[in-house]
Short mmCIF file of C-alpha atoms and ligand atoms in Angstrom, two decimals:
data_model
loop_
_atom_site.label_atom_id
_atom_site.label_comp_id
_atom_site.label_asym_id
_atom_site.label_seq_id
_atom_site.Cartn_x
_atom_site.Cartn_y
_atom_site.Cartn_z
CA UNK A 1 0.00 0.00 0.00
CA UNK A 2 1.34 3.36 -0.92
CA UNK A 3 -0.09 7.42 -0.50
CA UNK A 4 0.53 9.39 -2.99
CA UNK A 5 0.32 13.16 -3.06
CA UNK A 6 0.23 15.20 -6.02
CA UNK A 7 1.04 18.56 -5.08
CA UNK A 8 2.61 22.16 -6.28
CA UNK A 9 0.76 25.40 -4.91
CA UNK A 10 0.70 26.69 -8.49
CA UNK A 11 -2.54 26.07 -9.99
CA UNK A 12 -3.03 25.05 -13.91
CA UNK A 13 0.23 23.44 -14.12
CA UNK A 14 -1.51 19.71 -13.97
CA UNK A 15 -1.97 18.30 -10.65
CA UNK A 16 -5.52 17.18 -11.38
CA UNK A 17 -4.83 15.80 -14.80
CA UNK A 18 -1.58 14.13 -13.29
CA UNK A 19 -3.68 12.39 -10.29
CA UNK A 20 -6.38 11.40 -12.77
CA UNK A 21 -4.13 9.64 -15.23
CA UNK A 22 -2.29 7.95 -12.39
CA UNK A 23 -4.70 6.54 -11.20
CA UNK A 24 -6.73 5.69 -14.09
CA UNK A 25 -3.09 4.29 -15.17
CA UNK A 26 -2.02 2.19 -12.02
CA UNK A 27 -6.18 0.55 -12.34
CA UNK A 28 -5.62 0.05 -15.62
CA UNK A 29 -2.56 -2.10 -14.63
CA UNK A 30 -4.34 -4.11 -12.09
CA UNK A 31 -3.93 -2.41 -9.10
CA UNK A 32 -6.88 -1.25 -6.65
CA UNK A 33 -7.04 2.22 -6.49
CA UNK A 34 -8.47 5.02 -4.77
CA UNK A 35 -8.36 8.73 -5.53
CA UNK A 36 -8.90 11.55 -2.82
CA UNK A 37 -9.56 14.88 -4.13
CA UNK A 38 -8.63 17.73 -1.24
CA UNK A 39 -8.96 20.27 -3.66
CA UNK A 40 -12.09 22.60 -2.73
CA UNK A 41 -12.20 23.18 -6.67
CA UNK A 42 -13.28 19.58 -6.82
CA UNK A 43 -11.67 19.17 -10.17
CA UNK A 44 -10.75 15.73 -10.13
CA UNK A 45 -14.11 14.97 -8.79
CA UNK A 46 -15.98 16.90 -11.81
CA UNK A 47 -13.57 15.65 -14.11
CA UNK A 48 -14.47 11.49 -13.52
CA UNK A 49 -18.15 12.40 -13.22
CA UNK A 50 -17.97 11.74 -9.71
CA UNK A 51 -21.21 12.99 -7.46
CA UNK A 52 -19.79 15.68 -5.18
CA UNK A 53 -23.14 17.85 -4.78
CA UNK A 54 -25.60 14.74 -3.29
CA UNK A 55 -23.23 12.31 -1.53
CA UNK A 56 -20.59 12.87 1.28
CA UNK A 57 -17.57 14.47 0.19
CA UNK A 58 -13.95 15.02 1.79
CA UNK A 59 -15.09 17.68 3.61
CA UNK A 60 -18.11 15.85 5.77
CA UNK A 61 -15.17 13.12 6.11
CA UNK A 62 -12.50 15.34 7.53
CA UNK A 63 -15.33 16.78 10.06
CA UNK A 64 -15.82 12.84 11.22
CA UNK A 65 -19.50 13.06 10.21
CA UNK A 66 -19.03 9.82 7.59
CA UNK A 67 -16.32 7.35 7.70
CA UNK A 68 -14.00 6.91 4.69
CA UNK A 69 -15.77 4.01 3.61
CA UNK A 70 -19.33 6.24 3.56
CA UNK A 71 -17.54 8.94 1.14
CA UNK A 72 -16.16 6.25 -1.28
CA UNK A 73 -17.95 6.32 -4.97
CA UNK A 74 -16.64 3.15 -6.92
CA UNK A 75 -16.46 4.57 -10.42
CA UNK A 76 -15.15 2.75 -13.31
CA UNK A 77 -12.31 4.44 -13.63
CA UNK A 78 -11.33 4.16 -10.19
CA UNK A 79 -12.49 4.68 -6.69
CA UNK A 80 -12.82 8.08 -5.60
CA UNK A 81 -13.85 10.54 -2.37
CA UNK A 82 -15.04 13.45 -3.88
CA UNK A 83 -15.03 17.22 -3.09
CA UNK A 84 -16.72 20.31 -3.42
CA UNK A 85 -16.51 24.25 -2.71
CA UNK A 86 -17.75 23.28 1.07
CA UNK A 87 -14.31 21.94 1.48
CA UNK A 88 -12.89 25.59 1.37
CA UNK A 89 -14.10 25.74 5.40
CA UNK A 90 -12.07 23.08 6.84
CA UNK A 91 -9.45 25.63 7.18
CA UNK A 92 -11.20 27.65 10.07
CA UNK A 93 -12.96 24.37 10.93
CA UNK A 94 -10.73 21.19 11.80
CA UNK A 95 -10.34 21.88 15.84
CA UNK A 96 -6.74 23.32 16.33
CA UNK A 97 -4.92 20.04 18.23
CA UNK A 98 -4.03 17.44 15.77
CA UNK A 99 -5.41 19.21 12.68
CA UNK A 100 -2.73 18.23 10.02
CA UNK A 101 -3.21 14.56 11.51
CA UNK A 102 -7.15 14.56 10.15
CA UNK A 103 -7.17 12.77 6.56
CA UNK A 104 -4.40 10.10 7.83
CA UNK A 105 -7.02 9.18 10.74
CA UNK A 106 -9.88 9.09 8.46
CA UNK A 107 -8.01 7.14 5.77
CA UNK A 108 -6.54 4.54 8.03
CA UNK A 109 -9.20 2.40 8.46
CA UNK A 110 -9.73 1.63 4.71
CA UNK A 111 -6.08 1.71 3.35
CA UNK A 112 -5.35 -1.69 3.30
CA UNK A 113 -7.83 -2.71 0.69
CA UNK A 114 -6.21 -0.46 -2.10
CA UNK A 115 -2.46 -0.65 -3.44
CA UNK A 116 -2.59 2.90 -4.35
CA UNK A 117 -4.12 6.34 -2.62
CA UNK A 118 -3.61 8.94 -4.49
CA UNK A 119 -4.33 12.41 -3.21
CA UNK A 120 -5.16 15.41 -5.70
CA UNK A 121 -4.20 19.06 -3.57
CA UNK A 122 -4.91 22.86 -4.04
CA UNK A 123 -2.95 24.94 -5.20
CA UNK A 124 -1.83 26.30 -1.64
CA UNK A 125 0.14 25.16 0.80
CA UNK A 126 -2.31 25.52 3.43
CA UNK A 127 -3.83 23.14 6.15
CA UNK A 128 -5.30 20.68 3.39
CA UNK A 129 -2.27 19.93 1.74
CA UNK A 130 -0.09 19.61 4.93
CA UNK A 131 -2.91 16.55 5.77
CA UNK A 132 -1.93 14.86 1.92
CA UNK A 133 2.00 15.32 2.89
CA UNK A 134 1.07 13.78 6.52
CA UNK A 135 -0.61 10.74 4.91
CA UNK A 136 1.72 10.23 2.13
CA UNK A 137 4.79 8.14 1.46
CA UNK A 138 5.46 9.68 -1.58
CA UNK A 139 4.95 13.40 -3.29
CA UNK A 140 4.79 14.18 -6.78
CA UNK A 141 5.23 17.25 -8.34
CA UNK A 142 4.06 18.33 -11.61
CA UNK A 143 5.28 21.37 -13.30
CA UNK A 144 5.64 23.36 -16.18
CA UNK A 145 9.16 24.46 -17.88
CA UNK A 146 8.39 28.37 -17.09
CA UNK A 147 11.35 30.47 -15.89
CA UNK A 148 9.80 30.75 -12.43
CA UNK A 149 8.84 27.51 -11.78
CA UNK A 150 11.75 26.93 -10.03
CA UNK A 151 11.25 29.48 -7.21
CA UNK A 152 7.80 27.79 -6.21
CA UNK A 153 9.12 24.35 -5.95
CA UNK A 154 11.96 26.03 -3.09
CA UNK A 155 9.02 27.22 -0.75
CA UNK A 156 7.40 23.98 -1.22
CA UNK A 157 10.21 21.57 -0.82
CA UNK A 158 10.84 24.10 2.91
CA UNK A 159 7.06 22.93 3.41
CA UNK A 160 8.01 19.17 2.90
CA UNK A 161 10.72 19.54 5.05
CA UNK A 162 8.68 21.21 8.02
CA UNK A 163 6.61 18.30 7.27
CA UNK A 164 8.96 15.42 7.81
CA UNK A 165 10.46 17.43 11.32
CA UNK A 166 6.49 17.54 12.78
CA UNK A 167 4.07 15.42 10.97
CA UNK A 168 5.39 12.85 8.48
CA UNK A 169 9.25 11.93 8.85
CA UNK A 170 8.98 9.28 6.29
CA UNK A 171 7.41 10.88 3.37
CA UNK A 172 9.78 11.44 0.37
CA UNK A 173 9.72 13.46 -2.80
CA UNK A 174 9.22 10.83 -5.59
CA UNK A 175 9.72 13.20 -8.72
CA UNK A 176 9.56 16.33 -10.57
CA UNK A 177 7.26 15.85 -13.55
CA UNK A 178 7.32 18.01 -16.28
CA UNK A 179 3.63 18.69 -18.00
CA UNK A 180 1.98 20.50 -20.98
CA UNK A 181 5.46 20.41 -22.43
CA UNK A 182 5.71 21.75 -25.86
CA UNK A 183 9.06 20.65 -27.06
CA UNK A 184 9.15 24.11 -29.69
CA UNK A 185 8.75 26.51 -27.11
CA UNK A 186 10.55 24.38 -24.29
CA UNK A 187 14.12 24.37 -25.80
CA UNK A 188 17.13 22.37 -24.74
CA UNK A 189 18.39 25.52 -22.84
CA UNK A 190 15.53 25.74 -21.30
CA UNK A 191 15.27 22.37 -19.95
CA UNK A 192 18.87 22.66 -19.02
CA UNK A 193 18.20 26.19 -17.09
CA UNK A 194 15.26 24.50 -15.01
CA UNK A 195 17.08 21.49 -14.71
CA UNK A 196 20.02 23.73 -12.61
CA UNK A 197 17.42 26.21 -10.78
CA UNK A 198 15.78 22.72 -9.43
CA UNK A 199 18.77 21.22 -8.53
CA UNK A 200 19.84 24.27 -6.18
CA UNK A 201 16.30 24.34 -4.80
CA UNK A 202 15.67 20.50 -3.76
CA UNK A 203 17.34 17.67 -3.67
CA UNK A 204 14.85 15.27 -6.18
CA UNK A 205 15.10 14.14 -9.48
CA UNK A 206 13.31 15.25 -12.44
CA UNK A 207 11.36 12.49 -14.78
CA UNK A 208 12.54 11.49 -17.57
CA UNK A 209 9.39 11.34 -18.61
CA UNK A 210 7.90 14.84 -19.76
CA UNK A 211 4.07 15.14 -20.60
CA UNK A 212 3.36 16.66 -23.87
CA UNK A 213 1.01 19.39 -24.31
CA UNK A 214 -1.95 18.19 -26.16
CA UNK A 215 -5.77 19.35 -26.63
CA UNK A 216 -6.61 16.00 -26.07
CA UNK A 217 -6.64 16.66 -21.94
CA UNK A 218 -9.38 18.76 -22.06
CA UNK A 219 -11.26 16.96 -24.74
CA UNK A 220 -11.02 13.83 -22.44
CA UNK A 221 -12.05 15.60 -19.01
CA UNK A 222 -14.81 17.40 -20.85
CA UNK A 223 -16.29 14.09 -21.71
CA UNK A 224 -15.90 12.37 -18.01
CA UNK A 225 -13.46 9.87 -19.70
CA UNK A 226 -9.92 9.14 -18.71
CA UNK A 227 -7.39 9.67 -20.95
CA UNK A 228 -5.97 6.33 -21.87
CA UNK A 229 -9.81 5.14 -22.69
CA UNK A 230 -10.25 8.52 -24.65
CA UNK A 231 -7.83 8.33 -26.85
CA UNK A 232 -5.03 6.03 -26.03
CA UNK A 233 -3.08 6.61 -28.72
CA UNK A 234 -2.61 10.39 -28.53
CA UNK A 235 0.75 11.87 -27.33
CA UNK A 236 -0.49 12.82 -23.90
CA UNK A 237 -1.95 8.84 -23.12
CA UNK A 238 1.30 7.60 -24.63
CA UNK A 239 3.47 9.83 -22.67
CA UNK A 240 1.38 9.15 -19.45
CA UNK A 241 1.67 5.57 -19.89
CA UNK A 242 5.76 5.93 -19.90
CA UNK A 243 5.94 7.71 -17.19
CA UNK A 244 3.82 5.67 -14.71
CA UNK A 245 6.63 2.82 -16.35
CA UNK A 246 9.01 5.03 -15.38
CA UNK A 247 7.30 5.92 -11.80
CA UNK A 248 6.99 2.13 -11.60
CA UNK A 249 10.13 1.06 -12.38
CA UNK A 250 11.51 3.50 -9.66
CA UNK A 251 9.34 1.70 -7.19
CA UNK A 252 10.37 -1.43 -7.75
CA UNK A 253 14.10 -1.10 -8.38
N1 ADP B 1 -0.63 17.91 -20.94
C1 ADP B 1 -1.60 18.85 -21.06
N2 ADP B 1 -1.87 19.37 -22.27
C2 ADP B 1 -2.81 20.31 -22.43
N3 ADP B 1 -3.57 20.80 -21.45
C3 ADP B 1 -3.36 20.31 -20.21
C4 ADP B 1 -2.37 19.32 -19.94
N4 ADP B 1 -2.40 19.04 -18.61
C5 ADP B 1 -3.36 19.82 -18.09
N5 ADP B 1 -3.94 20.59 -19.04
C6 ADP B 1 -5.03 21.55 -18.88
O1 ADP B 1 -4.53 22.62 -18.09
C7 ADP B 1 -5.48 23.04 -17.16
C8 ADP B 1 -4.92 22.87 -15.76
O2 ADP B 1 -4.66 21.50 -15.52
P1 ADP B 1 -4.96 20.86 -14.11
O3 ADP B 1 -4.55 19.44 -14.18
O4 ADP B 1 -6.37 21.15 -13.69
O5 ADP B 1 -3.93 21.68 -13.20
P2 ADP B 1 -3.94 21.95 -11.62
O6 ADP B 1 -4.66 20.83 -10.96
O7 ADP B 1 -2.48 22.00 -11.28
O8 ADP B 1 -4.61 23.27 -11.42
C9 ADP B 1 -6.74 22.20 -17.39
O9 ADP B 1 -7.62 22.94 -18.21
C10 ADP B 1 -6.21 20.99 -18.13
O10 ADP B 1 -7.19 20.48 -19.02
MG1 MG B 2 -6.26 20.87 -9.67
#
């Protein structure tokens, strides 16, 4: 069993597309899995057709008014607990003592019947995220080749490491994943520049693996379908399915 956190408090640089195709991916490849979305933008919930306005969500969860197992929706794509806008409270509301400890409580109890959890975050790096980096073994983070992406990823990586001194000692930075990566206006130099900026910032490797830019994303999340089932052979499925090889591989070896 492994927790997975997908996190960078930029927004629009992929998080929710990343989490989806992981863990449409990692299904796909036999594995149970279940997605949590902590986003108050419920995204990843909209995105899978998942029903976040009728049934309990995250939030209701957190607040220890359902149990994990209440909030689960077994889609076909995966297993998911949803969110909504309500969500956007549980800053002011989780009781101070313990707060960053909240999801891992509420999780526990169901973890060992999935391989995978993977956790979709805001784009802050606020009280909801700090409860995916408490849960998780593993973070990834997705970004884009802009000049300033680098800065971000310092003040989050100081974030993980407050995290492992107080809440989560164990949890490690997986990867840097590179998405909507448009190999004409990304140049080698570029690449190379980020590439340095990163490696003065945090100590983590960068993917191999880059994910292409491609309409097809939004095509796919428009229709409620996963990626890989939408169109499998476009760039974006293709390079999604290397780099959960590659993510894989990593695990393994
Ligand atoms: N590889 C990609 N190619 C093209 N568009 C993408 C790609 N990845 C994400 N997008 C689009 O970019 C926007 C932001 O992506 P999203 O995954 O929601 O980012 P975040 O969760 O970090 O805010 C969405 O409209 C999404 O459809
Ligand atoms: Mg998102």
């Amino acid at each position: 069993m492994k927790v997975i956190a997908i996190a960078n408090q930029k927004g629009g640089i992929g998080k929710t597309t990343t989490a989806a195709a992981l863990s449409a991916g990692l299904k796909q490849r036999g594995f149970k899995v279940l997605a949590v979305d902590v986003d108050p933008q419920g995204n990843l919930s909209t995105s899978t057709g998942a029903n976040n306005y009728e049934m309990p969500t995250v939030y209701e969860m957190l607040k220890g008014e359902v149990d994990a197992n209440e909030a689960i929706q077994k889609l076909d794509v995966f297993d998911i607990i949803p969110s909504n806008v309500m969500l956007a409270g549980a800053e002011q509301e989780l009781s101070q003592i313990g707060k960053e400890q909240r999801l891992k409580e509420r999780l526990l109890p169901i973890m060992d019947f999935y391989d995978y959890i993977v956790i979709d975050t805001p784009p802050a790096l606020g009280v909801l995220t700090i409860n995916a980096f408490t849960v998780a073994d593993e973070i990834i983070i997705p970004t884009t080749a802009g000049i300033f992406a680098a800065t971000g990823i310092k003040q989050l990586h100081d974030t993980i490491i407050n995290v492992r001194k107080y809440c989560n000692e164990k949890v490690k930075i997986a990867g840097i994943l590179l998405t909507r990566y448009d190999p004409r206006a990304n140049n080698n130099k570029d690449m190379k520049d980020l590439t340095e900026q990163l490696g003065e910032y945090i100590n983590a490797k960068l993917f191999n693996t880059h994910i292409r830019a491609s309409i097809v994303v939004e095509e796919s999340q428009a229709r409620q379908i996963d990626v890989f089932s939408y169109k499998g052979k476009s760039t974006v499925a293709q390079d999604y399915t290397a780099w959960i090889d590659e993510y894989l591989k990593g695990v393994c070896s």
